[in-house]
Structure formats: C-alpha cells, structure tokens
Short mmCIF file of C-alpha atoms in Angstrom, two decimals:
data_model
loop_
_atom_site.label_atom_id
_atom_site.label_comp_id
_atom_site.label_asym_id
_atom_site.label_seq_id
_atom_site.Cartn_x
_atom_site.Cartn_y
_atom_site.Cartn_z
CA MET A 1 -28.39 40.59 -22.39
CA LYS A 2 -27.41 38.23 -25.19
CA ILE A 3 -27.77 39.50 -28.74
CA ASN A 4 -29.51 37.28 -31.25
CA PRO A 5 -26.85 35.54 -33.43
CA THR A 6 -28.53 36.72 -36.66
CA ILE A 7 -28.63 40.34 -35.46
CA ARG A 8 -25.01 40.09 -34.32
CA LEU A 9 -24.04 38.75 -37.76
CA ILE A 10 -25.90 41.56 -39.55
CA LEU A 11 -24.24 44.19 -37.35
CA SER A 12 -20.82 42.67 -38.00
CA LEU A 13 -21.41 42.58 -41.76
CA THR A 14 -22.59 46.20 -41.65
CA VAL A 15 -19.31 47.21 -40.02
CA VAL A 16 -17.41 45.27 -42.69
CA GLY A 17 -19.51 46.91 -45.41
CA PHE A 18 -18.72 50.43 -44.25
CA ALA A 19 -15.05 49.52 -43.88
CA MET A 20 -15.02 48.18 -47.45
CA THR A 21 -16.38 51.50 -48.69
CA TYR A 22 -12.84 52.89 -48.64
CA PHE A 23 -11.82 50.24 -51.19
CA VAL A 24 -14.97 50.28 -53.33
CA CYS A 25 -15.18 54.07 -53.49
CA PRO A 26 -11.89 55.80 -52.57
CA SER A 27 -13.37 59.27 -53.22
CA CYS A 28 -16.47 58.72 -51.06
CA PRO A 29 -14.93 59.90 -47.74
CA ASN A 30 -14.80 63.40 -49.30
CA SER A 31 -18.61 63.43 -49.41
CA PHE A 32 -20.61 62.51 -46.30
CA ARG A 33 -23.72 61.65 -48.35
CA ASN A 34 -21.84 59.52 -50.84
CA TYR A 35 -19.96 57.72 -48.07
CA TRP A 36 -23.16 56.76 -46.25
CA LEU A 37 -25.02 55.70 -49.39
CA VAL A 38 -22.15 53.58 -50.68
CA GLY A 39 -21.60 52.25 -47.15
CA ILE A 40 -25.24 51.20 -46.90
CA PHE A 41 -25.12 49.61 -50.35
CA THR A 42 -21.89 47.73 -49.60
CA SER A 43 -23.32 46.51 -46.29
CA LEU A 44 -26.47 45.27 -48.02
CA VAL A 45 -24.31 43.42 -50.54
CA TRP A 46 -22.29 41.74 -47.80
CA ILE A 47 -25.40 40.79 -45.84
CA ALA A 48 -27.10 39.41 -48.96
CA LEU A 49 -24.01 37.48 -50.03
CA TRP A 50 -23.12 36.06 -46.62
CA ILE A 51 -26.58 35.00 -45.47
CA GLY A 52 -27.80 34.10 -48.96
CA ASN A 53 -24.78 31.96 -49.79
CA ALA A 54 -25.17 30.15 -46.48
CA HIS A 55 -28.66 29.10 -47.59
CA VAL A 56 -27.33 28.23 -51.06
CA ALA A 57 -24.72 25.95 -49.45
CA ASP A 58 -27.41 24.24 -47.36
CA LEU A 59 -29.60 23.78 -50.44
CA VAL A 60 -26.78 22.25 -52.52
CA SER A 61 -25.95 19.90 -49.63
CA LYS A 62 -29.45 18.45 -49.83
CA PHE A 63 -28.68 17.19 -53.34
CA PHE A 64 -24.96 16.42 -53.09
CA SER A 65 -23.23 15.09 -49.97
CA TRP A 66 -19.68 16.08 -49.04
CA THR A 67 -18.95 12.56 -47.84
CA GLU A 68 -20.48 10.67 -50.78
CA GLN A 69 -20.12 13.10 -53.74
CA PRO A 70 -17.38 15.59 -52.79
CA VAL A 71 -16.44 16.58 -56.39
CA LYS A 72 -20.03 17.26 -57.45
CA ARG A 73 -20.70 19.01 -54.15
CA PHE A 74 -17.74 21.33 -54.67
CA PHE A 75 -18.52 22.03 -58.34
CA TRP A 76 -22.22 22.76 -57.93
CA GLY A 77 -21.58 24.64 -54.72
CA LEU A 78 -19.17 26.96 -56.51
CA VAL A 79 -21.43 27.41 -59.55
CA SER A 80 -24.50 28.07 -57.38
CA THR A 81 -22.63 30.54 -55.20
CA LEU A 82 -21.30 32.45 -58.21
CA ALA A 83 -24.72 32.53 -59.91
CA TYR A 84 -26.46 33.70 -56.75
CA THR A 85 -23.82 36.33 -56.01
CA LEU A 86 -23.90 37.92 -59.48
CA SER A 87 -27.72 37.90 -59.50
CA ALA A 88 -27.96 39.35 -55.99
CA VAL A 89 -25.47 42.15 -56.68
CA TYR A 90 -27.14 43.03 -59.97
CA LEU A 91 -30.63 43.18 -58.42
CA LEU A 92 -29.37 45.13 -55.40
CA THR A 93 -27.67 47.62 -57.70
CA ILE A 94 -30.81 48.24 -59.77
CA THR A 95 -33.06 48.44 -56.69
CA PHE A 96 -30.69 50.73 -54.77
CA ASN A 97 -30.32 53.09 -57.74
CA TRP A 98 -34.09 53.28 -58.12
CA VAL A 99 -34.83 53.85 -54.40
CA THR A 100 -32.06 56.36 -53.63
CA ASN A 101 -31.63 57.90 -57.08
CA PHE A 102 -27.93 57.40 -56.51
CA ASP A 103 -25.84 55.86 -59.25
CA VAL A 104 -24.04 52.77 -58.00
CA SER A 105 -22.74 51.48 -61.31
CA PHE A 106 -22.33 47.77 -61.89
CA GLU A 107 -19.09 48.28 -63.76
CA ARG A 108 -16.02 46.17 -64.42
CA ASP A 109 -14.31 47.05 -61.13
CA MET A 110 -17.46 46.17 -59.20
CA LEU A 111 -17.73 42.91 -61.15
CA TYR A 112 -14.15 41.95 -60.35
CA SER A 113 -14.62 42.83 -56.69
CA THR A 114 -17.82 40.81 -56.59
CA VAL A 115 -16.13 37.75 -58.09
CA VAL A 116 -13.28 38.00 -55.58
CA PHE A 117 -15.71 38.37 -52.68
CA THR A 118 -17.66 35.44 -54.06
CA PHE A 119 -14.67 33.14 -53.98
CA VAL A 120 -13.72 34.30 -50.48
CA ILE A 121 -17.23 33.75 -49.14
CA SER A 122 -17.64 30.50 -51.09
CA ALA A 123 -14.36 29.13 -49.75
CA PHE A 124 -15.38 29.99 -46.20
CA MET A 125 -18.93 28.65 -46.43
CA HIS A 126 -18.12 25.42 -48.23
CA GLY A 127 -14.92 24.85 -46.26
CA LYS A 128 -16.81 25.27 -43.00
CA GLU A 129 -19.55 22.89 -44.12
CA PHE A 130 -16.99 20.35 -45.37
CA LEU A 131 -15.21 20.34 -41.99
CA GLN A 132 -18.52 20.03 -40.14
CA ASN A 133 -19.58 17.10 -42.32
CA TRP A 134 -16.18 15.45 -42.04
CA ARG A 135 -16.22 15.80 -38.25
CA LYS A 136 -19.80 14.49 -38.06
CA ALA A 137 -18.92 11.53 -40.30
CA ALA A 138 -15.91 10.72 -38.11
CA LEU A 139 -18.01 10.92 -34.93
CA ASP A 140 -20.78 8.81 -36.49
CA ALA A 141 -18.24 6.20 -37.58
CA GLU A 142 -16.72 6.07 -34.10
CA THR A 143 -20.14 5.87 -32.46
CA SER A 144 -21.22 3.14 -34.87
CA LYS A 145 -18.01 1.22 -34.19
CA LYS A 146 -18.54 1.48 -30.44
CA GLU A 147 -22.21 0.48 -30.66
CA SER A 148 -21.29 -2.45 -32.89
CA ALA A 149 -18.68 -3.64 -30.39
CA ILE A 150 -21.15 -3.33 -27.52
CA ALA A 151 -23.81 -5.18 -29.52
CA ARG A 152 -21.40 -8.02 -30.32
CA TYR A 153 -20.35 -8.18 -26.69
CA GLU A 154 -23.95 -8.27 -25.46
CA SER A 155 -24.74 -10.92 -28.04
CA LEU A 156 -21.89 -13.07 -26.77
CA LYS A 157 -23.08 -12.70 -23.19
CA ASN A 158 -26.63 -13.61 -24.13
CA GLN A 159 -25.44 -16.66 -26.04
CA ILE A 160 -23.07 -17.87 -23.31
CA ASN A 161 -25.27 -17.39 -20.28
CA PRO A 162 -28.13 -19.82 -21.20
CA HIS A 163 -25.64 -22.41 -22.49
CA PHE A 164 -23.58 -22.17 -19.32
CA LEU A 165 -26.69 -22.37 -17.10
CA PHE A 166 -27.94 -25.48 -18.88
CA ASN A 167 -24.62 -27.30 -18.37
CA SER A 168 -24.40 -26.17 -14.75
CA LEU A 169 -27.88 -27.47 -13.94
CA ASN A 170 -27.04 -30.81 -15.53
CA ALA A 171 -23.92 -31.04 -13.38
CA LEU A 172 -25.91 -30.04 -10.29
CA THR A 173 -28.52 -32.74 -10.95
CA ASN A 174 -25.87 -35.44 -10.77
CA LEU A 175 -24.12 -33.82 -7.82
CA VAL A 176 -27.23 -33.72 -5.62
CA TYR A 177 -27.33 -37.52 -5.49
CA GLU A 178 -23.57 -37.94 -5.05
CA ASP A 179 -22.52 -35.27 -2.52
CA GLN A 180 -25.07 -32.93 -0.97
CA ASP A 181 -22.45 -30.73 0.74
CA LYS A 182 -20.64 -30.24 -2.52
CA ALA A 183 -23.99 -29.60 -4.22
CA ALA A 184 -24.74 -26.85 -1.70
CA LYS A 185 -21.36 -25.23 -2.40
CA PHE A 186 -21.99 -25.62 -6.12
CA ILE A 187 -25.31 -23.76 -5.78
CA LYS A 188 -23.60 -20.98 -3.79
CA GLN A 189 -20.89 -20.54 -6.43
CA LEU A 190 -23.50 -20.63 -9.20
CA SER A 191 -25.45 -17.87 -7.45
CA GLU A 192 -22.22 -15.84 -7.14
CA VAL A 193 -21.64 -16.19 -10.87
CA TYR A 194 -25.10 -14.98 -11.82
CA ARG A 195 -25.08 -12.22 -9.23
CA TYR A 196 -21.92 -10.94 -10.90
CA VAL A 197 -23.52 -11.24 -14.35
CA LEU A 198 -26.54 -9.22 -13.21
CA ASP A 199 -24.49 -6.64 -11.31
CA THR A 200 -22.21 -5.93 -14.25
CA ARG A 201 -24.74 -6.10 -17.08
CA GLU A 202 -24.87 -2.29 -17.40
CA LYS A 203 -21.16 -1.73 -16.76
CA GLU A 204 -18.54 -1.29 -19.45
CA LEU A 205 -15.56 -1.92 -17.15
CA VAL A 206 -14.88 -3.64 -13.82
CA THR A 207 -11.73 -3.99 -11.73
CA MET A 208 -9.44 -6.94 -12.35
CA GLU A 209 -9.96 -7.99 -8.73
CA GLU A 210 -13.73 -8.27 -9.24
CA GLU A 211 -13.28 -10.18 -12.49
CA LEU A 212 -10.83 -12.63 -10.89
CA ARG A 213 -13.21 -13.37 -8.00
CA PHE A 214 -15.89 -14.13 -10.56
CA VAL A 215 -13.49 -16.32 -12.57
CA GLN A 216 -12.68 -18.37 -9.49
CA SER A 217 -16.38 -19.10 -8.94
CA TYR A 218 -16.81 -19.89 -12.62
CA LEU A 219 -13.82 -22.25 -12.65
CA TYR A 220 -15.10 -24.05 -9.55
CA LEU A 221 -18.31 -24.89 -11.40
CA GLN A 222 -16.39 -26.07 -14.45
CA GLN A 223 -14.03 -28.19 -12.36
CA ILE A 224 -17.00 -29.90 -10.72
CA ARG A 225 -18.37 -30.59 -14.18
CA PHE A 226 -15.13 -31.89 -15.76
CA GLY A 227 -13.41 -33.23 -12.64
CA GLY A 228 -9.72 -34.04 -13.06
CA ASN A 229 -9.86 -33.40 -16.81
CA LEU A 230 -9.72 -29.65 -16.19
CA LYS A 231 -6.59 -28.09 -14.74
CA VAL A 232 -6.21 -24.31 -14.58
CA ASN A 233 -3.27 -22.32 -13.23
CA LEU A 234 -3.85 -18.60 -12.71
CA ARG A 235 -0.61 -16.65 -12.45
CA LEU A 236 -0.96 -12.88 -12.47
CA GLU A 237 1.83 -10.55 -11.43
CA GLN A 238 -0.59 -7.69 -10.80
CA VAL A 239 -4.35 -7.32 -10.52
CA GLU A 240 -4.59 -3.58 -11.01
CA GLY A 241 -6.48 -1.95 -13.84
CA LYS A 242 -9.89 -2.58 -15.36
CA ILE A 243 -11.37 -4.98 -17.87
CA ALA A 244 -14.67 -5.58 -19.64
CA PRO A 245 -16.96 -7.74 -17.48
CA LEU A 246 -17.02 -11.45 -18.42
CA ALA A 247 -14.05 -10.95 -20.76
CA LEU A 248 -12.00 -13.60 -18.94
CA GLN A 249 -14.98 -15.94 -18.80
CA LEU A 250 -15.38 -15.75 -22.57
CA LEU A 251 -11.72 -16.66 -23.01
CA LEU A 252 -11.95 -19.54 -20.54
CA GLU A 253 -15.17 -20.90 -21.99
CA ASN A 254 -13.74 -20.83 -25.51
CA ALA A 255 -10.57 -22.54 -24.29
CA ILE A 256 -12.63 -25.28 -22.62
CA LYS A 257 -15.00 -25.60 -25.56
CA HIS A 258 -12.22 -26.12 -28.09
CA ASN A 259 -10.03 -28.28 -25.84
CA VAL A 260 -9.76 -32.06 -25.74
CA ILE A 261 -11.94 -32.30 -22.65
CA SER A 262 -14.98 -31.10 -24.58
CA GLU A 263 -14.53 -33.98 -27.01
CA GLU A 264 -14.11 -36.58 -24.27
CA ASP A 265 -17.04 -35.27 -22.20
#
C-alpha cells in the first residue's frame, strides 16, 4: 500500500525532529519525559517550517517570477521565509508551553538555531523551485521553437501547393491539345505528387528514397512546363537517412523561381 506523500513527509520530519532533540537539548536524553516533549516540539517546528515555507515560496512566486524577476524573487522569498519562520517558532513556543506546561524557552540559542534552519530550508525550497522553473522555461522554449518551425514549414507547404497546382493545370491545358499521351503521363505524375503530399502531411520525416521518387515526379512536371530551359542533374552518392517531406521540393522550387527561366517564361 502506498503512503500518502504528505503523511510520508510528516513522518520523515518527525524522525528528523526527534533526532535534532540531541542537539537542541543535550540533557534531555537523561529524562524520558523531557526527551519526548522536546522531541514533539522540535518535530512540530520542523513540520511547520518545511510545509509552511513551501506554501510561502509558492505564494511569493505568484508575485515575482524566477525567470522574469530573479533578484526580487530571491530577496522577497528570503525575507518572507525568515518572517514566517520566526513567527511560527514563536507562536509554537507559546502554544506548546501553555498546552503542556513545559518550558520550551525561546532563547538566544533557539533563535540562532532557528535562523540557521531557516536558511537551510529556504535554500532548499527556493533552489528547488528555481531549478523547476528554469527547467520548465527551457522545455517551453524548446517546445515553442519546435512548434514555430513546424508552423513555418506547414505555412510553406500551404503556400507552395496551390501555386504549384495552378501552374501545373495551366501546363496541362496546353498539353492536352498538343500531345494526349504526354498529357496522360503528366496527369499520372501530378497525381503521384499530390498523393505524396497527402501521405506525408502528418509525417515529420521520410526516407531519402521516398523523397527522391517524389522529386523525380515533380521535376517531370516542371520539365514539361519549361521544356529545354530546365536542366537538372541529380547526383547522390547515397540515399540513406531521412529528411523532412517536401524539403527537396522547396529547394528546387526556389531555385527555379529565382532562376533565369522564371524571367523568360
């Protein structure tokens, strides 16, 4: 059976509290009653400081962000933690003395110990939260970068596809009257191109072999359109590996668009 995380934390802090009794009250082990009372008090202090300071850290984070205002976040986090810790220990001391009629004095040694514990707990709480925020910010930045790249890529595909289709249909219109066999082959290659576009729309990567087959169909359509003005030599030493779908088409279309043939067409 799994123990609730909060209960497990309280039990762990109770063990720490009783262990700290030897340092807070060196003479307490000589008296069973004193040892248990001081042990209970020390455990309550640890529980109040640990859990309470965790909530203080969360509250400060709502006003000051680690990523946007790190200096203010650190300063007010430290001040808030110290103020809460001193207040909590003082109130616990008064309440415990009243309930048990046992004198747990809030003296100089207790004050020094409390301040030391405060800085230890504060460093842990705020350091943990800083690392969590830093890691989250890094992941968010990476996710945003990836989503931005995908969005730009999809935008390019959406811009290229209608433009390419319009030019292909214009070329096909002229080809139907000139050479019906070539027009039929043109239609087949055009269908292969758009089948590939549809099949890979949801894919991030395809094999180089698949991309090259698509490029050959795409180049056939462009060569029909531009005739002898377009000459392409594909020389690849290896076709292994993967590539983003339509990546080669984007390069080829840009090369054709900004070449001399686009001005003469």
